[in-house]
mmCIF file of C-alpha atoms and ligand atoms in Angstrom:
data_model
loop_
_atom_site.group_PDB
_atom_site.id
_atom_site.type_symbol
_atom_site.label_atom_id
_atom_site.label_comp_id
_atom_site.label_asym_id
_atom_site.label_seq_id
_atom_site.Cartn_x
_atom_site.Cartn_y
_atom_site.Cartn_z
ATOM 1 C CA MET A 1 -9.914 45.698 -124.101
ATOM 2 C CA ILE A 2 -12.784 43.622 -123.280
ATOM 3 C CA GLN A 3 -13.797 44.912 -119.928
ATOM 4 C CA LEU A 4 -16.888 43.948 -117.694
ATOM 5 C CA GLN A 5 -16.920 45.710 -114.617
ATOM 6 C CA ILE A 6 -17.255 43.301 -112.183
ATOM 7 C CA HIS A 7 -20.033 43.361 -109.557
ATOM 8 C CA SER A 8 -20.160 40.674 -107.027
ATOM 9 C CA PRO A 9 -20.166 41.252 -103.940
ATOM 10 C CA ILE A 10 -19.966 39.410 -100.445
ATOM 11 C CA GLU A 11 -22.750 38.996 -97.835
ATOM 12 C CA GLU A 12 -23.432 37.015 -94.717
ATOM 13 C CA ILE A 13 -26.567 34.930 -94.520
ATOM 14 C CA SER A 14 -27.708 34.020 -91.141
ATOM 15 C CA ASN A 15 -29.907 31.605 -89.800
ATOM 16 C CA PRO A 16 -30.785 29.140 -86.103
ATOM 17 C CA LEU A 17 -29.054 26.466 -87.688
ATOM 18 C CA PHE A 18 -25.988 28.330 -88.112
ATOM 19 C CA GLU A 19 -25.639 29.662 -84.526
ATOM 20 C CA GLU A 20 -26.107 26.160 -83.166
ATOM 21 C CA LYS A 21 -23.269 24.945 -85.385
ATOM 22 C CA GLY A 22 -21.156 27.788 -84.182
ATOM 23 C CA VAL A 23 -20.511 27.921 -87.847
ATOM 24 C CA ARG A 24 -20.995 31.382 -90.012
ATOM 25 C CA LEU A 25 -21.795 30.967 -93.705
ATOM 26 C CA TYR A 26 -21.228 34.070 -97.083
ATOM 27 C CA VAL A 27 -22.654 34.092 -100.564
ATOM 28 C CA LYS A 28 -20.376 35.406 -103.166
ATOM 29 C CA ARG A 29 -22.833 36.379 -105.037
ATOM 30 C CA ASP A 30 -21.587 36.563 -108.717
ATOM 31 C CA ASP A 31 -25.091 35.588 -110.049
ATOM 32 C CA GLN A 32 -25.235 39.454 -109.807
ATOM 33 C CA ILE A 33 -21.704 39.958 -111.467
ATOM 34 C CA HIS A 34 -24.600 40.539 -115.258
ATOM 35 C CA PRO A 35 -28.469 39.236 -115.735
ATOM 36 C CA PHE A 36 -27.580 37.779 -118.482
ATOM 37 C CA ILE A 37 -23.014 36.742 -119.437
ATOM 38 C CA SER A 38 -24.533 35.030 -115.619
ATOM 39 C CA GLY A 39 -21.874 33.938 -112.682
ATOM 40 C CA ASN A 40 -19.225 31.721 -113.438
ATOM 41 C CA LYS A 41 -19.920 31.888 -117.343
ATOM 42 C CA TRP A 42 -18.459 35.128 -117.498
ATOM 43 C CA ARG A 43 -15.588 33.927 -115.668
ATOM 44 C CA LYS A 44 -16.048 31.172 -118.168
ATOM 45 C CA LEU A 45 -16.051 33.565 -121.652
ATOM 46 C CA LYS A 46 -13.410 36.488 -119.920
ATOM 47 C CA TYR A 47 -10.409 34.987 -121.394
ATOM 48 C CA LEU A 48 -12.166 33.392 -124.813
ATOM 49 C CA LEU A 49 -13.231 36.694 -125.161
ATOM 50 C CA ARG A 50 -9.277 38.696 -125.125
ATOM 51 C CA GLU A 51 -8.883 35.613 -127.422
ATOM 52 C CA ALA A 52 -11.302 36.174 -130.552
ATOM 53 C CA GLU A 53 -10.682 39.492 -130.495
ATOM 54 C CA LYS A 54 -6.879 39.280 -130.354
ATOM 55 C CA ARG A 55 -7.117 36.964 -133.246
ATOM 56 C CA LYS A 56 -9.330 39.563 -134.873
ATOM 57 C CA LYS A 57 -11.975 36.863 -135.177
ATOM 58 C CA LYS A 58 -15.863 37.725 -135.250
ATOM 59 C CA HIS A 59 -17.802 35.015 -134.706
ATOM 60 C CA LEU A 60 -18.391 32.846 -132.570
ATOM 61 C CA VAL A 61 -19.438 29.306 -133.079
ATOM 62 C CA THR A 62 -20.146 27.096 -130.233
ATOM 63 C CA PHE A 63 -22.540 24.210 -128.489
ATOM 64 C CA GLY A 64 -25.103 23.756 -125.304
ATOM 65 C CA GLY A 65 -27.812 22.170 -124.165
ATOM 66 C CA ALA A 66 -31.316 23.445 -124.744
ATOM 67 C CA TYR A 67 -31.317 24.929 -121.178
ATOM 68 C CA SER A 68 -27.814 26.279 -121.270
ATOM 69 C CA ASN A 69 -27.225 29.044 -119.270
ATOM 70 C CA HIS A 70 -23.708 29.752 -121.417
ATOM 71 C CA LEU A 71 -25.451 29.604 -124.364
ATOM 72 C CA VAL A 72 -27.246 32.691 -123.210
ATOM 73 C CA ALA A 73 -23.865 34.529 -121.541
ATOM 74 C CA THR A 74 -22.267 33.756 -125.350
ATOM 75 C CA ALA A 75 -25.736 35.080 -126.890
ATOM 76 C CA CYS A 76 -25.363 38.344 -124.309
ATOM 77 C CA ALA A 77 -21.646 39.048 -124.303
ATOM 78 C CA GLY A 78 -21.717 38.016 -128.250
ATOM 79 C CA ALA A 79 -24.869 41.422 -128.757
ATOM 80 C CA LYS A 80 -22.199 43.565 -126.357
ATOM 81 C CA PHE A 81 -19.007 43.497 -126.954
ATOM 82 C CA GLY A 82 -20.148 42.954 -131.614
ATOM 83 C CA PHE A 83 -19.737 38.717 -132.501
ATOM 84 C CA ARG A 84 -21.646 36.879 -134.349
ATOM 85 C CA THR A 85 -23.339 34.290 -132.306
ATOM 86 C CA THR A 86 -24.030 30.611 -133.407
ATOM 87 C CA GLY A 87 -25.031 28.116 -131.457
ATOM 88 C CA PHE A 88 -25.537 24.496 -131.388
ATOM 89 C CA VAL A 89 -28.907 23.531 -129.739
ATOM 90 C CA ARG A 90 -27.636 18.821 -128.336
ATOM 91 C CA GLY A 91 -31.428 17.640 -129.393
ATOM 92 C CA GLU A 92 -34.707 17.565 -131.182
ATOM 93 C CA VAL A 93 -35.781 21.306 -131.422
ATOM 94 C CA VAL A 94 -37.633 23.569 -128.949
ATOM 95 C CA THR A 95 -38.610 26.551 -127.404
ATOM 96 C CA ASN A 96 -37.727 28.370 -123.392
ATOM 97 C CA HIS A 97 -36.918 30.616 -122.058
ATOM 98 C CA SER A 98 -32.891 30.504 -122.242
ATOM 99 C CA LEU A 99 -32.869 29.741 -126.394
ATOM 100 C CA MET A 100 -35.782 32.852 -126.330
ATOM 101 C CA LEU A 101 -33.530 35.176 -124.679
ATOM 102 C CA CYS A 102 -30.541 33.944 -127.355
ATOM 103 C CA LYS A 103 -32.285 34.526 -129.604
ATOM 104 C CA LEU A 104 -33.427 38.248 -128.370
ATOM 105 C CA PHE A 105 -29.761 38.665 -128.139
ATOM 106 C CA GLY A 106 -29.082 37.522 -132.003
ATOM 107 C CA MET A 107 -27.753 34.486 -131.604
ATOM 108 C CA GLU A 108 -28.709 31.824 -134.341
ATOM 109 C CA LEU A 109 -29.769 28.798 -133.713
ATOM 110 C CA GLN A 110 -28.653 25.259 -134.670
ATOM 111 C CA PHE A 111 -30.388 22.156 -133.833
ATOM 112 C CA ILE A 112 -28.116 18.801 -133.871
ATOM 113 C CA SER A 113 -29.078 15.368 -133.584
ATOM 114 C CA ARG A 114 -26.871 13.827 -130.225
ATOM 115 C CA GLU A 115 -25.162 11.768 -132.639
ATOM 116 C CA ALA A 116 -23.411 14.418 -134.112
ATOM 117 C CA TYR A 117 -22.934 16.554 -131.608
ATOM 118 C CA ARG A 118 -20.625 14.282 -129.749
ATOM 119 C CA ASP A 119 -17.704 16.100 -132.051
ATOM 120 C CA LYS A 120 -17.858 18.944 -132.029
ATOM 121 C CA LYS A 121 -15.018 20.036 -133.884
ATOM 122 C CA ALA A 122 -16.146 18.325 -137.122
ATOM 123 C CA VAL A 123 -19.740 19.876 -136.950
ATOM 124 C CA PHE A 124 -18.134 22.856 -136.220
ATOM 125 C CA ASP A 125 -15.873 22.767 -139.134
ATOM 126 C CA MET A 126 -18.623 21.704 -141.646
ATOM 127 C CA LEU A 127 -20.699 24.964 -140.758
ATOM 128 C CA GLU A 128 -18.736 26.806 -139.917
ATOM 129 C CA ALA A 129 -15.361 27.084 -141.149
ATOM 130 C CA SER A 130 -15.417 30.389 -142.241
ATOM 131 C CA GLU A 131 -11.940 32.458 -141.252
ATOM 132 C CA ASP A 132 -13.211 34.871 -139.227
ATOM 133 C CA ALA A 133 -15.162 32.045 -136.946
ATOM 134 C CA MET A 134 -13.387 30.960 -133.454
ATOM 135 C CA PHE A 135 -14.528 27.668 -131.750
ATOM 136 C CA VAL A 136 -15.885 27.927 -127.962
ATOM 137 C CA ASP A 137 -16.374 24.765 -126.774
ATOM 138 C CA GLU A 138 -19.453 23.605 -124.290
ATOM 139 C CA GLY A 139 -19.672 25.839 -121.370
ATOM 140 C CA GLY A 140 -16.758 27.133 -122.413
ATOM 141 C CA ALA A 141 -14.059 24.268 -120.987
ATOM 142 C CA GLY A 142 -10.706 25.046 -121.506
ATOM 143 C CA GLN A 143 -6.932 26.838 -119.444
ATOM 144 C CA GLU A 144 -8.840 30.015 -120.725
ATOM 145 C CA ALA A 145 -11.952 29.560 -118.713
ATOM 146 C CA VAL A 146 -9.680 28.023 -115.421
ATOM 147 C CA GLN A 147 -7.672 31.017 -115.126
ATOM 148 C CA GLY A 148 -11.360 32.960 -115.397
ATOM 149 C CA CYS A 149 -13.154 31.530 -112.144
ATOM 150 C CA SER A 150 -8.944 31.048 -110.586
ATOM 151 C CA GLU A 151 -9.746 35.182 -109.813
ATOM 152 C CA LEU A 152 -12.766 34.848 -107.763
ATOM 153 C CA ILE A 153 -10.039 34.091 -105.480
ATOM 154 C CA GLY A 154 -7.909 36.973 -105.273
ATOM 155 C CA GLU A 155 -11.773 39.181 -104.539
ATOM 156 C CA LEU A 156 -12.303 37.694 -101.158
ATOM 157 C CA ASP A 157 -12.027 40.778 -98.441
ATOM 158 C CA GLN A 158 -11.029 38.037 -96.054
ATOM 159 C CA LYS A 159 -9.530 33.882 -95.130
ATOM 160 C CA TYR A 160 -12.436 31.139 -95.840
ATOM 161 C CA ASP A 161 -12.204 28.304 -93.541
ATOM 162 C CA HIS A 162 -14.672 25.516 -96.553
ATOM 163 C CA ILE A 163 -15.398 27.435 -100.030
ATOM 164 C CA PHE A 164 -18.318 25.423 -101.179
ATOM 165 C CA CYS A 165 -19.087 25.681 -106.061
ATOM 166 C CA ALA A 166 -21.818 23.337 -107.441
ATOM 167 C CA ALA A 167 -20.047 20.535 -110.306
ATOM 168 C CA GLY A 168 -21.399 20.710 -114.155
ATOM 169 C CA THR A 169 -17.396 20.281 -116.028
ATOM 170 C CA GLY A 170 -15.477 21.113 -112.754
ATOM 171 C CA THR A 171 -13.504 23.292 -115.025
ATOM 172 C CA THR A 172 -14.645 26.465 -112.443
ATOM 173 C CA ALA A 173 -14.277 24.272 -109.460
ATOM 174 C CA ALA A 174 -10.834 23.041 -111.013
ATOM 175 C CA GLY A 175 -10.478 27.452 -111.223
ATOM 176 C CA ILE A 176 -11.094 27.632 -107.432
ATOM 177 C CA LEU A 177 -8.836 24.983 -106.475
ATOM 178 C CA LYS A 178 -5.632 27.692 -108.256
ATOM 179 C CA GLY A 179 -6.621 30.696 -106.975
ATOM 180 C CA ILE A 180 -5.898 28.977 -103.670
ATOM 181 C CA SER A 181 -3.203 26.691 -104.722
ATOM 182 C CA GLN A 182 -1.480 30.162 -105.968
ATOM 183 C CA ASP A 183 -2.459 31.688 -102.991
ATOM 184 C CA HIS A 184 -1.983 28.712 -100.629
ATOM 185 C CA LEU A 185 -3.971 28.956 -98.703
ATOM 186 C CA LYS A 186 -5.685 26.465 -96.245
ATOM 187 C CA THR A 187 -9.090 26.692 -97.453
ATOM 188 C CA GLN A 188 -11.289 23.050 -98.388
ATOM 189 C CA LEU A 189 -13.150 23.748 -101.474
ATOM 190 C CA HIS A 190 -15.962 21.469 -101.506
ATOM 191 C CA VAL A 191 -17.278 20.582 -105.155
ATOM 192 C CA VAL A 192 -21.204 19.844 -105.245
ATOM 193 C CA PRO A 193 -21.217 17.906 -108.237
ATOM 194 C CA VAL A 194 -24.917 18.437 -109.830
ATOM 195 C CA LEU A 195 -24.731 14.491 -113.169
ATOM 196 C CA LYS A 196 -25.333 11.593 -111.043
ATOM 197 C CA ASN A 197 -22.177 9.383 -110.595
ATOM 198 C CA GLY A 198 -20.247 12.676 -110.193
ATOM 199 C CA SER A 199 -17.067 11.130 -109.115
ATOM 200 C CA PHE A 200 -15.499 10.497 -112.915
ATOM 201 C CA ILE A 201 -15.269 14.998 -112.167
ATOM 202 C CA ALA A 202 -12.601 15.047 -109.283
ATOM 203 C CA ASN A 203 -9.848 13.426 -112.568
ATOM 204 C CA ASP A 204 -11.296 16.038 -114.808
ATOM 205 C CA ILE A 205 -10.866 18.995 -111.586
ATOM 206 C CA LEU A 206 -7.034 17.820 -111.014
ATOM 207 C CA LYS A 207 -6.596 17.434 -114.591
ATOM 208 C CA TYR A 208 -6.277 21.465 -114.462
ATOM 209 C CA GLN A 209 -4.991 21.646 -111.221
ATOM 210 C CA ASN A 210 -3.456 18.963 -108.867
ATOM 211 C CA ASP A 211 -4.199 19.799 -105.472
ATOM 212 C CA SER A 212 -5.805 17.061 -104.286
ATOM 213 C CA VAL A 213 -5.168 18.406 -100.090
ATOM 214 C CA SER A 214 -7.929 21.089 -100.862
ATOM 215 C CA LEU A 215 -10.715 19.594 -103.317
ATOM 216 C CA ASN A 216 -13.388 17.937 -101.606
ATOM 217 C CA LEU A 217 -16.044 16.246 -103.888
ATOM 218 C CA HIS A 218 -19.516 15.871 -102.277
ATOM 219 C CA SER A 219 -21.067 13.371 -105.182
ATOM 220 C CA CYS A 220 -24.620 12.297 -103.108
ATOM 221 C CA TYR A 221 -26.514 15.709 -103.897
ATOM 222 C CA HIS A 222 -27.149 15.117 -106.853
ATOM 223 C CA PHE A 223 -30.725 15.390 -107.208
ATOM 224 C CA GLY A 224 -31.851 12.186 -109.427
ATOM 225 C CA GLY A 225 -29.072 13.080 -111.908
ATOM 226 C CA TYR A 226 -28.369 15.851 -114.087
ATOM 227 C CA ALA A 227 -31.632 19.555 -114.035
ATOM 228 C CA LYS A 228 -33.756 16.072 -112.182
ATOM 229 C CA THR A 229 -34.713 17.820 -108.857
ATOM 230 C CA THR A 230 -37.448 16.752 -105.839
ATOM 231 C CA PRO A 231 -40.445 18.384 -103.994
ATOM 232 C CA GLU A 232 -37.237 18.487 -100.920
ATOM 233 C CA LEU A 233 -34.796 20.269 -102.669
ATOM 234 C CA LEU A 234 -37.812 23.139 -103.818
ATOM 235 C CA ALA A 235 -38.929 23.231 -100.698
ATOM 236 C CA PHE A 236 -34.834 24.213 -99.436
ATOM 237 C CA ILE A 237 -34.959 26.433 -101.902
ATOM 238 C CA LYS A 238 -38.393 28.349 -101.386
ATOM 239 C CA ASP A 239 -37.055 28.521 -97.861
ATOM 240 C CA PHE A 240 -34.000 29.745 -99.050
ATOM 241 C CA ALA A 241 -35.041 32.648 -101.236
ATOM 242 C CA SER A 242 -38.035 33.812 -98.976
ATOM 243 C CA SER A 243 -35.318 33.949 -95.583
ATOM 244 C CA THR A 244 -32.412 35.300 -97.201
ATOM 245 C CA GLY A 245 -33.968 36.651 -100.636
ATOM 246 C CA ILE A 246 -31.985 34.479 -103.203
ATOM 247 C CA LEU A 247 -32.666 32.982 -105.250
ATOM 248 C CA LEU A 248 -30.821 29.756 -106.355
ATOM 249 C CA ASP A 249 -31.829 27.391 -108.993
ATOM 250 C CA GLN A 250 -33.082 23.925 -109.276
ATOM 251 C CA VAL A 251 -29.970 22.564 -111.629
ATOM 252 C CA TYR A 252 -27.705 23.929 -109.701
ATOM 253 C CA THR A 253 -26.900 26.627 -107.146
ATOM 254 C CA GLY A 254 -29.497 24.929 -105.522
ATOM 255 C CA LYS A 255 -28.472 21.860 -104.357
ATOM 256 C CA MET A 256 -24.987 22.701 -103.998
ATOM 257 C CA ALA A 257 -26.413 25.123 -100.299
ATOM 258 C CA TYR A 258 -28.499 22.276 -99.484
ATOM 259 C CA ALA A 259 -24.897 20.522 -99.736
ATOM 260 C CA ALA A 260 -23.912 22.508 -97.520
ATOM 261 C CA PHE A 261 -26.457 23.417 -94.976
ATOM 262 C CA ASP A 262 -26.708 19.928 -94.681
ATOM 263 C CA LEU A 263 -23.168 19.787 -94.141
ATOM 264 C CA ILE A 264 -23.375 21.846 -91.326
ATOM 265 C CA ARG A 265 -26.523 20.654 -89.533
ATOM 266 C CA ASN A 266 -24.037 16.871 -89.367
ATOM 267 C CA ASP A 267 -21.906 18.572 -87.661
ATOM 268 C CA TYR A 268 -18.881 18.166 -90.297
ATOM 269 C CA PHE A 269 -17.840 21.561 -89.850
ATOM 270 C CA MET A 270 -15.785 22.285 -86.633
ATOM 271 C CA ARG A 271 -17.419 24.786 -84.383
ATOM 272 C CA GLY A 272 -15.734 29.103 -85.316
ATOM 273 C CA SER A 273 -15.420 28.296 -89.640
ATOM 274 C CA LYS A 274 -16.805 30.113 -91.966
ATOM 275 C CA ILE A 275 -18.071 29.024 -95.145
ATOM 276 C CA LEU A 276 -18.091 30.901 -98.305
ATOM 277 C CA LEU A 277 -20.209 29.510 -101.072
ATOM 278 C CA ILE A 278 -20.531 30.734 -104.613
ATOM 279 C CA HIS A 279 -23.190 31.695 -106.168
ATOM 280 C CA THR A 280 -22.731 30.756 -110.051
ATOM 281 C CA GLY A 281 -25.845 32.237 -111.480
ATOM 282 C CA GLY A 282 -28.069 30.580 -114.013
ATOM 283 C CA LEU A 283 -30.807 31.347 -112.132
ATOM 284 C CA LEU A 284 -32.691 31.132 -115.464
ATOM 285 C CA GLY A 285 -33.841 27.234 -115.191
ATOM 286 C CA LEU A 286 -36.050 28.263 -112.385
ATOM 287 C CA LEU A 287 -38.376 29.452 -114.785
ATOM 288 C CA SER A 288 -39.403 26.428 -116.223
ATOM 289 C CA GLN A 289 -40.270 25.286 -112.310
ATOM 290 C CA ALA A 290 -43.761 27.521 -112.069
ATOM 291 C CA GLU A 291 -45.905 24.684 -111.449
ATOM 292 C CA LYS A 292 -44.149 23.450 -109.311
ATOM 293 C CA ILE A 293 -43.143 25.708 -106.453
ATOM 294 C CA ALA A 294 -45.522 25.001 -103.847
HETATM 295 C C1 PLP B 301 -22.816 26.044 -115.713
HETATM 296 C C2 PLP B 301 -22.339 26.483 -114.765
HETATM 297 C C3 PLP B 301 -22.241 25.723 -113.322
HETATM 298 C C4 PLP B 301 -21.241 24.260 -113.900
HETATM 299 O O1 PLP B 301 -20.154 24.430 -114.433
HETATM 300 P P1 PLP B 301 -18.073 23.752 -114.514
HETATM 301 O O2 PLP B 301 -17.592 24.938 -114.528
HETATM 302 O O3 PLP B 301 -19.524 23.873 -115.952
HETATM 303 O O4 PLP B 301 -18.412 23.184 -113.536
HETATM 304 C C5 PLP B 301 -22.653 25.760 -111.890
HETATM 305 N N1 PLP B 301 -23.683 27.054 -112.369
HETATM 306 C C6 PLP B 301 -24.504 27.418 -112.294
HETATM 307 C C7 PLP B 301 -24.957 28.276 -111.969
HETATM 308 C C8 PLP B 301 -23.808 27.215 -114.008
HETATM 309 O O5 PLP B 301 -25.127 27.851 -114.912
#
C-alpha cells in the first residue's frame, strides 16, 4: 500500500510580541513532510493515490496553474509510486521553476486555454479517456483530500485553543475542521483565504463539514489577491525567516502567518492562548521573488 513516512514536528517559536500579549505560538511543520510532495499536498493526495492503486490505474491526469504546488506534488508522487503523470496547465505556454520540476519528475505537460480549462472533465474525456487513466481534480479537491487533511488533528501532542491555516480551495481547512469536530475539541479554526473576496470559501468548507461554531474566517489578508504580494508582506516573510529559521511563501503561508501576528497584535486572543500555525509547505513560489526581497 502507498505509504509515506510522515515527518511533521511541532515547534514553538518565540517573539517579544507573544510575551507582551501572553500567548504561545507553535508551528506544525507539514512543509517537512517531503520537499516536493509538500505539506497539505501529500495529505490531499494520499487517499487518491491509494484509490488509483486499488483501481489498478497507471496514469494520473491532473490540472493546475503554472505555479501550482499540486502539479509538482503529483509529478513527484507519480515518479515515486510508479504512475505516469499528465498535467494540464491553465493558460499560455510558459517556463518556470515549478514546471521545470514537473518535467524532471517525468510529468507530461499540456497547456490549455482558460476556456477549455473550465471544463476539466471534458478535457480529460477527450484526451485521456484510456482505461488506465484517473482524473485528479485541481488541487486534489474532494472527499479523499478532506479525509487526508483531517488526520493532522490526530497527530497533535497537546490541545491548542486556536489553529490557523491558509486556504485556496478550502479543502485543507475542511479537513482540519472535520478532525476538530470528530475529536470534539474546543479548538477554533482560523482560515485565511489567499484570494480576494474569499468569504465564499466558508460555504465550500461547511459543505464538507458543517461545524460553523469552530470556524473563523479572516478574509482581509489577501494582499491584493491570489499570488499578489506587497513589500510589507515580503518584509514580514524576511523577518519571520531571519528570526525563526522557517521559510514562508508569499502565496499561502506568509499571508496566514501575517494574519496570526496581526490578530495577536490587536489583542484578538485571550492571555494564555495556545496558537498553532499549520505550515502547509509550498515554498517554490518564493523562487519567483528573488528581485523583490530587499
Ligand atoms: C495548495 C496550498 C494551499 C491551499 O490548500 P487548499 O486545500 O486548496 O485550501 C495552502 N498552502 C499551500 C502551501 C499550498 O500549496
